[in-house]
Short mmCIF file of C-alpha atoms in Angstrom, two decimals:
data_model
loop_
_atom_site.label_atom_id
_atom_site.label_comp_id
_atom_site.label_asym_id
_atom_site.label_seq_id
_atom_site.Cartn_x
_atom_site.Cartn_y
_atom_site.Cartn_z
CA MET A 19 108.01 109.14 110.79
CA ALA A 20 110.64 106.15 109.98
CA LYS A 21 108.19 103.74 109.36
CA LYS A 22 106.22 106.33 107.20
CA ARG A 23 109.43 106.58 104.73
CA TYR A 24 110.16 103.46 104.41
CA LEU A 25 107.25 102.35 103.11
CA ARG A 26 106.74 105.22 101.02
CA ASN A 27 110.50 104.51 98.85
CA LYS A 28 109.20 101.21 98.70
CA ILE A 29 106.43 102.17 96.89
CA ARG A 30 108.68 104.69 94.88
CA HIS A 31 110.83 101.80 94.25
CA TYR A 32 107.93 99.46 93.14
CA ILE A 33 107.24 101.96 90.61
CA GLN A 34 110.33 102.21 89.56
CA GLY A 35 110.71 98.71 89.02
CA ALA A 36 107.63 98.37 87.31
CA TRP A 37 109.06 101.03 84.63
CA THR A 38 111.72 99.70 84.31
CA ILE A 39 110.14 95.98 83.68
CA VAL A 40 107.41 97.99 81.62
CA SER A 41 109.53 99.70 79.34
CA ASN A 42 112.21 96.75 78.78
CA GLY A 43 109.79 93.80 78.52
CA TYR A 44 110.95 92.45 75.62
CA LEU A 45 112.63 89.50 77.90
CA VAL A 46 113.76 87.01 74.46
CA GLY A 47 116.45 89.62 73.42
CA PHE A 48 118.66 89.44 77.19
CA VAL A 49 118.66 85.72 75.82
CA LYS A 50 119.18 85.70 72.32
CA GLY A 51 121.39 88.58 72.17
CA ARG A 52 119.20 90.44 69.67
CA ILE A 53 117.53 94.19 69.91
CA TRP A 54 113.70 94.88 69.94
CA GLN A 55 112.87 96.28 66.49
CA GLY A 56 109.24 97.06 66.65
CA ASP A 57 107.56 100.82 65.32
CA THR A 58 107.55 101.59 69.35
CA LYS A 59 111.06 101.86 69.07
CA SER A 60 110.01 105.10 67.20
CA VAL A 61 108.57 106.53 70.85
CA CYS A 62 110.65 108.25 73.15
CA VAL A 63 110.55 107.07 77.25
CA PRO A 64 111.23 109.45 79.61
CA GLY A 65 113.93 108.63 81.64
CA LEU A 66 117.86 107.63 80.35
CA ASN A 67 117.00 103.84 78.91
CA CYS A 68 119.41 102.49 76.19
CA TYR A 69 117.99 101.60 73.00
CA SER A 70 120.39 99.05 72.47
CA CYS A 71 119.24 97.66 75.94
CA PRO A 72 118.17 94.09 74.41
CA GLY A 73 115.04 94.55 75.91
CA ALA A 74 114.06 98.45 75.34
CA LEU A 75 110.83 98.57 73.87
CA GLY A 76 111.15 102.68 73.37
CA ALA A 77 113.89 105.22 72.26
CA CYS A 78 116.26 107.16 74.86
CA PRO A 79 115.61 110.72 74.24
CA ILE A 80 119.44 111.60 74.67
CA GLY A 81 120.10 108.30 72.62
CA SER A 82 117.89 109.91 69.60
CA LEU A 83 118.98 113.52 70.32
CA GLN A 84 122.80 112.34 69.38
CA ALA A 85 121.34 110.71 66.19
CA GLU A 86 119.06 113.40 65.27
CA LEU A 87 122.48 116.08 65.78
CA ALA A 88 124.67 113.79 63.98
CA ALA A 89 122.92 112.58 60.88
CA ARG A 90 123.84 114.21 57.83
CA ASP A 91 121.68 116.74 57.31
CA ILE A 92 122.02 119.13 60.61
CA ARG A 93 118.47 120.67 60.87
CA PHE A 94 116.97 121.28 64.76
CA PRO A 95 115.68 118.03 66.40
CA TYR A 96 112.14 118.90 66.93
CA TYR A 97 110.64 115.70 67.10
CA VAL A 98 112.90 114.90 70.68
CA VAL A 99 112.83 118.26 71.37
CA GLY A 100 109.10 117.88 71.30
CA PHE A 101 109.52 114.78 73.74
CA LEU A 102 111.95 116.69 76.16
CA LEU A 103 109.44 119.30 76.74
CA ALA A 104 106.73 117.60 76.77
CA PHE A 105 107.90 115.73 79.66
CA GLY A 106 109.68 118.12 81.30
CA ALA A 107 106.58 120.70 81.40
CA VAL A 108 104.61 117.47 82.89
CA PHE A 109 106.78 115.74 84.91
CA GLY A 110 109.99 117.87 85.79
CA ARG A 111 112.84 115.86 87.59
CA PHE A 112 109.89 113.39 88.53
CA VAL A 113 111.62 111.02 86.18
CA CYS A 114 114.71 110.73 87.99
CA GLY A 115 113.17 110.15 90.92
CA PHE A 116 110.38 107.32 89.46
CA LEU A 117 110.84 106.55 85.68
CA CYS A 118 114.40 106.35 84.94
CA PRO A 119 116.39 102.36 85.61
CA PHE A 120 119.68 103.75 85.90
CA GLY A 121 118.40 105.35 88.88
CA LEU A 122 117.03 102.55 90.31
CA VAL A 123 120.08 100.99 90.60
CA GLN A 124 121.97 103.76 91.84
CA ASP A 125 119.15 103.70 94.78
CA LEU A 126 118.87 100.21 95.47
CA LEU A 127 122.55 100.34 95.84
CA TYR A 128 122.68 103.24 98.07
CA LYS A 129 120.77 101.47 100.61
CA ILE A 130 123.84 98.52 101.07
CA ARG A 131 125.13 99.62 104.64
CA SER A 132 128.12 101.52 104.57
CA LYS A 133 129.82 105.40 105.79
CA LYS A 134 128.06 107.59 103.62
CA ILE A 135 129.26 110.52 102.20
CA GLY A 136 127.33 113.71 103.19
CA ARG A 137 127.34 117.19 101.59
CA PHE A 138 131.47 118.42 100.83
CA LYS A 139 132.59 121.13 99.47
CA LEU A 140 132.46 120.84 96.05
CA ASP A 141 129.00 119.18 95.79
CA ARG A 142 127.34 122.38 94.35
CA PRO A 143 130.07 123.17 92.21
CA LEU A 144 130.05 119.64 90.47
CA ARG A 145 126.34 119.73 89.80
CA TYR A 146 126.89 121.96 87.03
CA LEU A 147 129.01 119.50 85.33
CA LYS A 148 125.81 118.04 83.69
CA TYR A 149 124.85 120.88 81.96
CA VAL A 150 128.18 121.33 80.14
CA VAL A 151 127.91 117.55 79.05
CA LEU A 152 124.79 118.04 77.62
CA ALA A 153 125.76 121.31 76.02
CA VAL A 154 129.14 119.73 74.71
CA LEU A 155 129.00 116.10 74.74
CA VAL A 156 125.44 115.70 73.81
CA ILE A 157 124.48 118.64 71.50
CA LEU A 158 127.97 120.71 70.27
CA LEU A 159 130.64 117.97 69.68
CA PRO A 160 127.91 115.64 67.53
CA VAL A 161 127.46 118.42 65.52
CA LEU A 162 130.35 120.22 65.12
CA ILE A 163 132.96 117.24 64.62
CA ARG A 164 132.38 115.24 61.23
CA ASN A 165 133.86 112.20 59.73
CA ASP A 166 134.10 111.73 55.86
CA ALA A 167 130.71 110.63 55.37
CA GLY A 168 129.94 113.86 56.87
CA THR A 169 128.04 112.55 59.88
CA GLY A 170 128.93 113.08 63.80
CA THR A 171 129.45 111.15 66.50
CA PRO A 172 127.18 110.21 69.83
CA TRP A 173 130.22 111.33 72.32
CA PHE A 174 127.83 110.85 75.23
CA CYS A 175 127.11 107.38 74.41
CA LYS A 176 130.48 106.00 72.98
CA TRP A 177 132.35 107.91 76.65
CA VAL A 178 130.60 108.25 78.90
CA CYS A 179 127.01 106.69 78.96
CA PRO A 180 126.89 103.79 82.53
CA SER A 181 123.71 103.56 81.66
CA GLY A 182 123.83 101.85 78.18
CA THR A 183 127.43 99.90 79.48
CA LEU A 184 124.84 98.14 81.94
CA PHE A 185 121.48 97.79 80.71
CA ALA A 186 122.96 97.24 76.71
CA GLY A 187 126.82 96.46 76.40
CA ILE A 188 127.17 93.55 78.72
CA PRO A 189 124.34 91.76 77.94
CA LEU A 190 124.52 92.35 74.44
CA LEU A 191 127.89 90.78 74.44
CA LEU A 192 127.52 88.04 77.53
CA ALA A 193 124.51 86.72 74.84
CA ASN A 194 126.30 87.80 70.99
CA PRO A 195 129.59 85.70 70.88
CA GLY A 196 130.14 87.98 67.70
CA LEU A 197 129.63 90.89 69.27
CA ARG A 198 131.83 89.86 72.18
CA SER A 199 135.04 89.58 69.86
CA LEU A 200 134.31 93.05 68.83
CA ALA A 201 135.17 95.07 71.93
CA GLY A 202 138.17 96.74 73.18
CA PHE A 203 139.31 99.61 74.71
CA ILE A 204 136.22 101.60 74.41
CA PHE A 205 134.20 99.34 76.17
CA SER A 206 136.89 98.88 79.10
CA TRP A 207 137.04 102.49 79.41
CA LYS A 208 132.64 102.47 80.01
CA ALA A 209 133.05 100.17 81.59
CA GLY A 210 135.35 101.51 84.06
CA ILE A 211 133.28 104.35 84.19
CA LEU A 212 130.37 102.26 85.00
CA VAL A 213 132.24 100.45 87.76
CA LEU A 214 133.42 103.67 89.37
CA ILE A 215 129.15 104.70 89.20
CA LEU A 216 128.35 101.99 90.86
CA VAL A 217 130.96 101.93 93.30
CA LEU A 218 130.49 105.89 94.43
CA SER A 219 126.76 104.93 94.24
CA VAL A 220 127.05 102.54 97.32
CA PHE A 221 128.69 105.67 99.30
CA LEU A 222 126.97 109.10 97.43
CA TYR A 223 123.33 109.61 96.58
CA ARG A 224 123.09 109.15 93.04
CA PRO A 225 126.27 110.51 91.81
CA PHE A 226 125.74 110.00 88.10
CA CYS A 227 122.08 111.46 88.40
CA LYS A 228 123.79 114.98 90.40
CA TYR A 229 127.03 115.64 88.21
CA LEU A 230 126.98 113.73 85.32
CA CYS A 231 123.05 113.16 83.33
CA PRO A 232 122.65 115.52 80.90
CA LEU A 233 119.13 114.09 80.77
CA GLY A 234 119.01 115.41 84.29
CA ALA A 235 119.83 118.79 82.92
CA ALA A 236 117.19 118.86 80.71
CA TYR A 237 114.33 118.08 82.87
CA ALA A 238 116.38 119.99 86.21
CA LEU A 239 115.58 123.45 83.78
CA PHE A 240 111.63 122.21 84.30
CA ASN A 241 111.90 121.86 87.95
CA LYS A 242 110.57 125.49 88.41
CA THR A 243 107.90 125.87 86.17
CA SER A 244 106.25 121.49 85.50
CA LEU A 245 102.48 120.84 87.01
CA TYR A 246 104.36 117.75 89.09
CA ARG A 247 105.59 119.95 91.74
CA LEU A 248 106.19 120.14 95.33
CA ARG A 249 104.64 123.04 97.60
CA LEU A 250 104.96 124.73 100.16
CA ASP A 251 102.84 125.36 102.63
CA GLU A 252 104.83 128.64 104.11
CA SER A 253 102.14 129.46 107.15
CA ALA A 254 103.05 125.72 108.57
CA CYS A 255 106.71 125.92 107.73
CA ILE A 256 108.28 126.01 111.35
CA HIS A 257 111.88 126.00 109.64
CA CYS A 258 112.85 123.02 111.89
CA GLY A 259 115.51 121.77 109.11
CA THR A 260 113.89 118.24 108.95
CA CYS A 261 113.36 118.30 104.91
CA LYS A 262 116.89 119.66 104.16
CA ARG A 263 118.28 117.26 106.32
CA VAL A 264 116.72 114.04 105.25
CA CYS A 265 116.82 114.65 101.30
CA ASN A 266 119.74 112.87 99.63
CA MET A 267 119.59 115.44 97.01
CA GLY A 268 120.88 118.49 99.49
CA VAL A 269 117.92 120.03 98.39
CA ASP A 270 116.27 122.68 101.37
CA ALA A 271 112.48 122.33 100.10
CA SER A 272 111.43 125.02 103.01
CA LYS A 273 113.79 127.60 100.97
CA ALA A 274 113.42 126.52 97.16
CA PRO A 275 110.55 123.80 96.79
CA ASP A 276 111.14 123.65 93.37
CA ASP A 277 114.73 123.65 93.80
CA MET A 278 116.53 121.74 89.64
CA GLU A 279 117.79 119.17 91.91
CA CYS A 280 115.06 118.11 93.02
CA ILE A 281 113.79 114.63 92.10
CA ARG A 282 110.44 114.91 93.97
CA CYS A 283 110.88 111.72 95.46
CA GLY A 284 108.88 112.89 98.10
CA ASP A 285 111.26 112.17 101.57
CA CYS A 286 110.60 115.47 102.94
CA VAL A 287 106.84 115.32 101.77
CA LYS A 288 106.67 112.74 104.09
CA ASN A 289 109.14 113.48 107.35
CA CYS A 290 107.66 117.13 107.35
CA PRO A 291 106.42 117.73 110.80
CA THR A 292 104.04 120.05 110.06
CA LYS A 293 102.51 119.18 106.52
CA ALA A 294 103.81 121.77 104.92
CA LEU A 295 105.02 120.38 101.81
CA SER A 296 102.77 118.70 99.80
CA ALA A 297 103.86 116.83 95.95
CA GLY A 298 101.57 116.34 92.76
CA PHE A 299 100.15 118.11 89.67
CA PHE A 300 99.47 121.76 91.06
CA ALA A 301 98.03 124.22 88.77
CA PRO A 302 100.77 127.06 88.08
CA GLY A 303 101.29 129.98 90.82
CA LYS A 304 98.10 128.65 93.18
CA THR A 305 99.22 128.40 96.43
CA LYS A 306 98.72 126.59 99.20
CA PRO A 307 95.46 127.76 101.27
CA LYS A 308 96.88 128.92 104.64
CA GLN A 309 95.72 126.28 107.44
CA THR A 310 93.21 127.65 110.41
CA PRO A 311 94.00 126.54 113.85
CA ALA A 312 91.17 124.11 113.68
CA ASP A 313 92.88 122.63 110.56
CA MET A 314 95.83 121.72 112.16
CA GLU A 315 94.52 120.15 115.11
CA GLN A 316 92.60 118.30 113.10
CA THR A 317 95.60 117.47 111.18
CA GLU A 318 97.23 116.50 114.45
CA GLN A 319 94.54 114.53 115.85
CA LYS A 320 94.67 112.31 112.50
CA ASP A 321 98.44 111.58 113.15
CA ARG A 322 97.61 110.92 116.17
CA LEU A 323 95.09 107.81 115.23
CA PRO A 324 96.53 104.24 115.00
CA LEU A 325 97.15 102.80 111.29
CA MET B 14 104.72 137.22 85.64
CA LYS B 15 102.58 135.40 88.18
CA ALA B 16 100.08 135.42 85.14
CA VAL B 17 103.17 133.97 82.46
CA ARG B 18 104.34 131.26 85.16
CA ARG B 19 100.30 130.28 85.52
CA VAL B 20 100.66 129.13 81.55
CA LEU B 21 104.27 128.15 81.19
CA PRO B 22 104.13 124.41 81.87
CA TYR B 23 100.84 124.47 79.50
CA LEU B 24 102.51 126.06 76.70
CA LEU B 25 105.69 124.32 76.94
CA ILE B 26 103.57 121.22 76.60
CA ALA B 27 101.86 123.05 73.03
CA LEU B 28 105.12 123.70 72.15
CA GLY B 29 106.23 120.23 72.13
CA ALA B 30 103.03 118.59 70.69
CA VAL B 31 103.72 121.24 67.95
CA PHE B 32 107.65 120.55 67.39
CA ILE B 33 106.88 116.61 67.74
CA VAL B 34 104.48 116.67 64.94
CA LEU B 35 107.17 119.06 62.91
CA GLY B 36 109.48 116.29 63.92
CA ILE B 37 107.01 113.42 62.37
CA TRP B 38 106.11 115.56 59.33
CA GLY B 39 109.75 116.44 58.64
CA GLY B 40 110.50 112.53 58.42
CA GLU B 41 112.22 112.58 62.02
CA VAL B 42 111.24 109.29 63.32
CA ALA B 43 112.68 107.51 60.66
CA VAL B 44 115.76 108.96 61.83
CA VAL B 45 115.23 108.09 65.36
CA LEU B 46 113.51 104.09 64.14
CA SER B 47 116.48 103.22 62.20
CA ARG B 48 119.14 104.33 64.99
CA ALA B 49 117.02 102.75 67.87
CA THR B 50 115.92 99.12 66.26
CA ASN B 51 119.69 98.67 64.67
CA ILE B 52 122.25 97.47 67.83
CA CYS B 53 124.23 101.58 68.59
CA LEU B 54 128.28 100.13 68.31
CA GLU B 55 128.59 103.37 70.40
CA CYS B 56 126.10 102.72 72.75
CA ILE B 57 127.40 99.38 73.62
CA GLY B 58 131.09 100.65 73.77
CA ILE B 59 132.27 98.78 70.27
CA GLY B 60 132.11 101.76 67.76
#
């Protein structure tokens, strides 16, 4: 079972890595300290992928949302919200588990052998912080606070986003001496946040995704209705607690397979001893057909076969 | 309620598509493109 979990995680990390490379394929940018300026930049990517990353071929949905909201003419940001609706309705937080470069970084850091922080008292209340970040830093402040020219500021990008610092700020400053000379307090502040999150990620699973990511908060709103989701066969569930124990996001899939915190990593699916959980694109509202004793016997026999 | 839940993701996808078209029609692509093709000083911690 441990081997199966290892293999599934490995496949997930390959997908994360491949997507990170594909969506940041302008490698020349890292060497020359400049960014891609082609038309693909008008299309939002699903994950938190800074558009000022030298390799980025698409636009970050959170950065784009703030750009639209901070523009001089305030209007409803149909374009970016459209992407968020479409990605969210199809994938939900599958994006967090499979298609986010900063999620991959945190996943890899958590693999470092160390004492891990499990569930703690403030864990669940702190999860609501990301919704506050989305509402206040991404939406309200860029709209409400304006400079003399009538434009707003992308507050989340400017003061918080560790993904922007890691994938855009550091590579650009390293390769571009002109930009390096401009770095001051804000860069130090953001670098401090990045270091704090990276260090925490060694001990605590995905702290940024759990507590701060506004994009994760947006996709979480779709987790209960997204086409890609977990499905529980209640007749097969023996309530052994394995799914809850193996979930690094602290979700109990036997009680809430469509929990807003689930990033669809699939650890629970692979570890479920009775195969009561499955992940994939399911028609909404459809329940898994009940297994007959013969089906269960067949499943057990299949599991006993050598790989 | 179950019927609503069944069609909701498809409605959301359709709504998303309509919003994207409305955004393109309203010239929002230019806002995103101009922001994304110039180095965002705020994003990299300079602005």
